[in-house]
PDB file of C-alpha atoms and ligand atoms in Angstrom:
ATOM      1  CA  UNK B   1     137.806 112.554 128.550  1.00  0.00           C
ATOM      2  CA  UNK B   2     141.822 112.037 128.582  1.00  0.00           C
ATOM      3  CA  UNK B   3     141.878 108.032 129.552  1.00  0.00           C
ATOM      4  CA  UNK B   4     138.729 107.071 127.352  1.00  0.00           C
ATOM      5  CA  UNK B   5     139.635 105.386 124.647  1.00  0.00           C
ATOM      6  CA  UNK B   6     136.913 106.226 122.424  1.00  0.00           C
ATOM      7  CA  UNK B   7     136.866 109.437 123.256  1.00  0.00           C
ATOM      8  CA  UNK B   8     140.362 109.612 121.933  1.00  0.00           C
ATOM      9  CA  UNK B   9     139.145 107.717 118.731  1.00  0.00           C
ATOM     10  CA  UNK B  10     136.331 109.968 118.183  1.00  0.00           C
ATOM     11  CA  UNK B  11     139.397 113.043 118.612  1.00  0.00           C
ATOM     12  CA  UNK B  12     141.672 111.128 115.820  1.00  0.00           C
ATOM     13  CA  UNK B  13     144.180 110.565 118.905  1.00  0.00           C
ATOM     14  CA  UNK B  14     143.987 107.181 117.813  1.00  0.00           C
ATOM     15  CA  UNK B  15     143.113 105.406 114.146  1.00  0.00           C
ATOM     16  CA  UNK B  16     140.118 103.836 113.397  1.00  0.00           C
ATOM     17  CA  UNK B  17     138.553 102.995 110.445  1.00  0.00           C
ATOM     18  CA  UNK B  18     135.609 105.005 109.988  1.00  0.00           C
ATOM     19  CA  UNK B  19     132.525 103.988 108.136  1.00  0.00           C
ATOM     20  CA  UNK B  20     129.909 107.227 108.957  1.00  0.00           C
ATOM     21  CA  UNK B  21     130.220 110.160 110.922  1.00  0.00           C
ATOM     22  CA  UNK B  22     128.364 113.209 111.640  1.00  0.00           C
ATOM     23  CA  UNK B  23     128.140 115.304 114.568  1.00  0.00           C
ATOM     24  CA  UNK B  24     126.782 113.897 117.233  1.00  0.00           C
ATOM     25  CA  UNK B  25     128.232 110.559 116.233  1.00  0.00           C
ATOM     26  CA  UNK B  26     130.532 108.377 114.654  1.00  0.00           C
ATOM     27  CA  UNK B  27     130.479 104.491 113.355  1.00  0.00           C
ATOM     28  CA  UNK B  28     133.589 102.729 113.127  1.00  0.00           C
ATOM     29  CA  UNK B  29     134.844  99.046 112.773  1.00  0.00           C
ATOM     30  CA  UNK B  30     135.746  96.761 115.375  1.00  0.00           C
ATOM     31  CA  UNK B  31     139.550  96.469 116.228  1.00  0.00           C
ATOM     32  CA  UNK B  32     138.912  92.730 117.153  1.00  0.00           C
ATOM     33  CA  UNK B  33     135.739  91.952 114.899  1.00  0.00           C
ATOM     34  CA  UNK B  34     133.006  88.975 116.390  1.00  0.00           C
ATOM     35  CA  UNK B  35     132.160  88.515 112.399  1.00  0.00           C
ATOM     36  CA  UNK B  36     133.943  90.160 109.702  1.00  0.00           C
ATOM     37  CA  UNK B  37     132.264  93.993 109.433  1.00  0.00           C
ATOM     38  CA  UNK B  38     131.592  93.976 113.145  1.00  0.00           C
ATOM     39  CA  UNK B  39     130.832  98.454 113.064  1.00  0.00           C
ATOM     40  CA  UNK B  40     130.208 100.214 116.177  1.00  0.00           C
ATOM     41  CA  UNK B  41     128.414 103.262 116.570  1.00  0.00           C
ATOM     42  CA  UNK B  42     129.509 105.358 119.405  1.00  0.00           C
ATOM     43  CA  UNK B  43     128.058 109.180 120.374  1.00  0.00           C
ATOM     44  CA  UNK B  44     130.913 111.405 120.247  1.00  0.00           C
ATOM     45  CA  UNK B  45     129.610 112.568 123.935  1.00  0.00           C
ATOM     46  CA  UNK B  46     131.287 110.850 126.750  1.00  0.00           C
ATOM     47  CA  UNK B  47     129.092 108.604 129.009  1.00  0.00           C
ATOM     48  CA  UNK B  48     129.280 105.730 130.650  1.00  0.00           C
ATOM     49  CA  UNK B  49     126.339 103.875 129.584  1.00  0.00           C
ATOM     50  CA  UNK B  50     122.708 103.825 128.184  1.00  0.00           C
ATOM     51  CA  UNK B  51     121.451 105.172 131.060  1.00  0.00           C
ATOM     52  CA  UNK B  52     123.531 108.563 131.236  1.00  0.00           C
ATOM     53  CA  UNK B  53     122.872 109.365 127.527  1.00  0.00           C
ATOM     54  CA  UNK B  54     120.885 111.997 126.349  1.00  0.00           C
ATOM     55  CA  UNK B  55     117.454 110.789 124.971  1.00  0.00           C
ATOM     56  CA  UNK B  56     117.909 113.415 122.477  1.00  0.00           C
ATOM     57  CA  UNK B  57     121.420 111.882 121.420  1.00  0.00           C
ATOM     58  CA  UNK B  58     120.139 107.989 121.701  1.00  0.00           C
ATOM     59  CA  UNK B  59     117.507 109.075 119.416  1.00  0.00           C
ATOM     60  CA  UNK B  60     120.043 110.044 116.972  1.00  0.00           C
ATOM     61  CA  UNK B  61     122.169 106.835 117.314  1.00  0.00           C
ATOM     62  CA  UNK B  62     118.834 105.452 116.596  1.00  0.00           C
ATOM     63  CA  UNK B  63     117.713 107.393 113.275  1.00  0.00           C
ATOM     64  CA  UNK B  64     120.908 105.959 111.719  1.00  0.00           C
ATOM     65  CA  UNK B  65     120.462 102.136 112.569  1.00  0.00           C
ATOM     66  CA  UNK B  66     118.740 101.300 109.805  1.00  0.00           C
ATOM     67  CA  UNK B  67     120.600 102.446 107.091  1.00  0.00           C
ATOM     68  CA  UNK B  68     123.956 101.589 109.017  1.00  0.00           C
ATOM     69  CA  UNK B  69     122.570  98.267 109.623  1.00  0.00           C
ATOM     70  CA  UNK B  70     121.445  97.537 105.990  1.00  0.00           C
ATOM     71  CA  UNK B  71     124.638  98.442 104.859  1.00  0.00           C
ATOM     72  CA  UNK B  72     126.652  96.475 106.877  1.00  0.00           C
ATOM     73  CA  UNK B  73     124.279  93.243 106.179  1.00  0.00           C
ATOM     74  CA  UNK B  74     124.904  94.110 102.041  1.00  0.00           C
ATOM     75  CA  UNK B  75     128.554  94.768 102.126  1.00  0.00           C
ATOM     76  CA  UNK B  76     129.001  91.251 104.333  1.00  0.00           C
ATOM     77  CA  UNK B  77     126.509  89.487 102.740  1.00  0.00           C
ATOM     78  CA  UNK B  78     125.194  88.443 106.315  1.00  0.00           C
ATOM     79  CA  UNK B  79     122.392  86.418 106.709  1.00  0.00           C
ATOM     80  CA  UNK B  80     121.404  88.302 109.784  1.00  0.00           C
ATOM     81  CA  UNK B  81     123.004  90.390 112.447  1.00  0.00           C
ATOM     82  CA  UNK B  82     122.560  91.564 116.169  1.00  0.00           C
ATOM     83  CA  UNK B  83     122.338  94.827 117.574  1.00  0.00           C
ATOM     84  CA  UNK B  84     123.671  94.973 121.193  1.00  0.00           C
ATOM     85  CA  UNK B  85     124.637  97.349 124.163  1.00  0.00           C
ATOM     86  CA  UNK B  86     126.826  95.807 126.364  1.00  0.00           C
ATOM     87  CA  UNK B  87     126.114  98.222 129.891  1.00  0.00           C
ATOM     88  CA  UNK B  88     128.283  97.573 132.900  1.00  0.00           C
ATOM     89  CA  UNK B  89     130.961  94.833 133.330  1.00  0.00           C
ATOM     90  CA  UNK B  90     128.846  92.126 134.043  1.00  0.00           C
ATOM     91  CA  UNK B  91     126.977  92.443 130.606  1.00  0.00           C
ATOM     92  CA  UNK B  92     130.669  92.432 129.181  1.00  0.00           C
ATOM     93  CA  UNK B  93     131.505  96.083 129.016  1.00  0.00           C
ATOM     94  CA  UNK B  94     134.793  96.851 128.314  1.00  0.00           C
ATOM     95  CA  UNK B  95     134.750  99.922 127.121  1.00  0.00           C
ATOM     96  CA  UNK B  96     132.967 102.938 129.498  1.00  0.00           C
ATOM     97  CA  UNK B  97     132.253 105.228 126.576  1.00  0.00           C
ATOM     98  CA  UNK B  98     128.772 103.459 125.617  1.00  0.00           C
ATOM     99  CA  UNK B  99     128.249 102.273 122.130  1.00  0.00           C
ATOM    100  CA  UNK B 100     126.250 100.334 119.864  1.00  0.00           C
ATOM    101  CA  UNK B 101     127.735  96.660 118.280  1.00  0.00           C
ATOM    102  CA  UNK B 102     126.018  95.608 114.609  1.00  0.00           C
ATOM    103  CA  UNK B 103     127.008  92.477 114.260  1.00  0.00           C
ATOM    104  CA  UNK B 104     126.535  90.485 110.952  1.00  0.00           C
ATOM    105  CA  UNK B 105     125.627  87.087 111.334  1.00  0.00           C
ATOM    106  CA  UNK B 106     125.964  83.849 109.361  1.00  0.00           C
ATOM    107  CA  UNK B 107     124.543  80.522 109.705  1.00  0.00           C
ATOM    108  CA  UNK B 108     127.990  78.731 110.319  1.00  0.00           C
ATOM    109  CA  UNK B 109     129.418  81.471 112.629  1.00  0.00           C
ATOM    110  CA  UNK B 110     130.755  80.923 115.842  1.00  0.00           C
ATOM    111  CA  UNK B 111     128.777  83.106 118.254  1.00  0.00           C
ATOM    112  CA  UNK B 112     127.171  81.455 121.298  1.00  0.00           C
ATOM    113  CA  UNK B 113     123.834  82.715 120.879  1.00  0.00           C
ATOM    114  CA  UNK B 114     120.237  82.861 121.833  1.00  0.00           C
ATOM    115  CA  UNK B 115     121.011  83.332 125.230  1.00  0.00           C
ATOM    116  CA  UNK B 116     119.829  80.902 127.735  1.00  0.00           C
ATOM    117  CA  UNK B 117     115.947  82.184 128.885  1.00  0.00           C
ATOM    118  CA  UNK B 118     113.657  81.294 132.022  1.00  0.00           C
ATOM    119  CA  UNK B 119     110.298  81.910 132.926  1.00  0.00           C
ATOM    120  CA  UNK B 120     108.271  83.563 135.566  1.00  0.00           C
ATOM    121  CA  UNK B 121     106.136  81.910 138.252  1.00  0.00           C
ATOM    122  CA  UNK B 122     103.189  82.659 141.004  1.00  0.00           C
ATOM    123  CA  UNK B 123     102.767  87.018 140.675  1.00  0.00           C
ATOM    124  CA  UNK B 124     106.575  87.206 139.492  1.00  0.00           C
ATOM    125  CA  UNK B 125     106.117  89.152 136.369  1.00  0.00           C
ATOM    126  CA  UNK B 126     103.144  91.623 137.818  1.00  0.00           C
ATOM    127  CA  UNK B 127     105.533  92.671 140.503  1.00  0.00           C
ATOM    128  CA  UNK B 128     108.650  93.309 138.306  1.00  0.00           C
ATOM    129  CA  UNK B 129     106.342  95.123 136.123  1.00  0.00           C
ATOM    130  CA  UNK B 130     105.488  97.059 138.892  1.00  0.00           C
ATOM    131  CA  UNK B 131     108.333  98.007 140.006  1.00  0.00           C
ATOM    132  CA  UNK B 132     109.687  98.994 136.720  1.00  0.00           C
ATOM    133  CA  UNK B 133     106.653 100.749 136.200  1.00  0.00           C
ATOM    134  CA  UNK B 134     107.393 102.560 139.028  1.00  0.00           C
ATOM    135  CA  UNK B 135     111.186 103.232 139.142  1.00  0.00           C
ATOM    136  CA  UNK B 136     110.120 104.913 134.981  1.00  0.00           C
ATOM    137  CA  UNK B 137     107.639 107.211 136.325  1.00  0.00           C
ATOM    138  CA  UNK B 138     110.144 108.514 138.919  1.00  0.00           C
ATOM    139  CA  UNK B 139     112.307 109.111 136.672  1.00  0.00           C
ATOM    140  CA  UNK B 140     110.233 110.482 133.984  1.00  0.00           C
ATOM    141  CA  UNK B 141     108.438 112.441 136.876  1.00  0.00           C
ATOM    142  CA  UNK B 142     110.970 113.802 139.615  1.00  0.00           C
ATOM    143  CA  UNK B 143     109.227 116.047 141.035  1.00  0.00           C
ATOM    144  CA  UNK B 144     105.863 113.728 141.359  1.00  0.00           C
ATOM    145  CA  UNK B 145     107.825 111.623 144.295  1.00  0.00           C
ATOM    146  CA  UNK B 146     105.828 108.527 142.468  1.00  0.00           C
TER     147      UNK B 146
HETATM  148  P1  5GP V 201     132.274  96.451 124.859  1.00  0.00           P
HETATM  149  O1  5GP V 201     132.928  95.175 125.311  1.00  0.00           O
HETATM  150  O2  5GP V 201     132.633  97.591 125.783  1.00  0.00           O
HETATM  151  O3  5GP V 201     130.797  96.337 124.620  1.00  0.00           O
HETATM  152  O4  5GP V 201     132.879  96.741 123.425  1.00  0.00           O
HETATM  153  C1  5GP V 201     134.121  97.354 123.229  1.00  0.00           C
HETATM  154  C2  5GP V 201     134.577  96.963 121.837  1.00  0.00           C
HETATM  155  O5  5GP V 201     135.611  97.863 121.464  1.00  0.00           O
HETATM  156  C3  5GP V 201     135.162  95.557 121.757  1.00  0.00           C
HETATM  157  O6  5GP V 201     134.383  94.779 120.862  1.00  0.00           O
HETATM  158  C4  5GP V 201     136.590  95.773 121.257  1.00  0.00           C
HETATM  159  O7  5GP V 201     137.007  94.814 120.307  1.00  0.00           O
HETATM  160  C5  5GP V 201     136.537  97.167 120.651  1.00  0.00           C
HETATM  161  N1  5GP V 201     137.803  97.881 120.728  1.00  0.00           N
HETATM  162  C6  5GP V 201     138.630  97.961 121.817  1.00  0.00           C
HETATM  163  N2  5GP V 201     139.693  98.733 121.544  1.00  0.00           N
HETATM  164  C7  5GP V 201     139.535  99.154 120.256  1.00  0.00           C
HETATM  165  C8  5GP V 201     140.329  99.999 119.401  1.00  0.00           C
HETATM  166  O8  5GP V 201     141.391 100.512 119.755  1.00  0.00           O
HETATM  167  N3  5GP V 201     139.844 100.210 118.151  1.00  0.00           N
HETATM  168  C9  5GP V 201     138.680  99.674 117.702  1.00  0.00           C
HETATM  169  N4  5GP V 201     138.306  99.942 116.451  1.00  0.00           N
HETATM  170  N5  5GP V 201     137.901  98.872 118.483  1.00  0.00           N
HETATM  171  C10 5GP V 201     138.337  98.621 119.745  1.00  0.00           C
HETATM  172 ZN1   ZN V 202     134.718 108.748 126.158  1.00  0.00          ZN
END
């Protein structure tokens, strides 16, 4: 993809400083880090978002959370981190190549976080479950028309 810019990262069109790579894809630090040792991980196949990735590949990206995780938390000395997927602008996507954040956290830091939560009322939840329940087997099923 010619105007992605992780897709150019992932080509060494532009620098980055790498932490892991393999082939299907590569972890690399944050230009503009939330904590110090802020590493995304990023499929070296372009997508948008979670939801046009291969479940093959986000299985992958998966498989190497762990370690990638542990080692960012050691090398930091973080108390903690987050592991997040921004998807679409209004979840604060800025960048349509999707990718994983690990960021380490500390008890002093400045991140704005738990996020503020709500609650459900009356038959709320049973009928969100239902439609999700729903919308999954379509997907999962196509040709079922469920
Ligand atoms: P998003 O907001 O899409 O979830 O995350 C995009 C991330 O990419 C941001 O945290 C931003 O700091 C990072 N980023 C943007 N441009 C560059 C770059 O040129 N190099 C590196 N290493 N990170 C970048
Ligand atoms: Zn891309």
């Amino acid at each position: 993809m010619d105007h992605c810019l992780f897709c150019k990262i992932i080509e060494n069109r532009i620098p980055s400083r790498r932490v892991y790579q393999d082939d299907v894809c590569i972890a690399f630090l944050d230009i503009n880090p939330v904590n110090r040792g802020h590493v995304l991980i990023v499929p070296r196949l372009h997508h948008e978002d979670l939801t046009s990735l291969p479940p093959e590949v986000a299985a992958h990206v998966a498989s190497k959370l762990p370690a990638l995780c542990a080692a960012v938390v050691r090398a930091t000395g973080a108390e903690g981190f987050n592991v997040i997927v921004n998807n679409g602008k209004v979840a604060g996507q800025t960048i349509f190549h999707g990718h994983w954040h690990i960021i380490p956290r500390f008890h002093d830091d400045t991140v704005n976080w738990p996020w503020p939560q709500g609650a459900y009322f009356g038959d709320e939840i049973q009928q969100i479950g239902f439609a999700i329940e729903k919308e999954l087997a379509a997907l999962q099923n196509p040709e079922s028309g469920a």
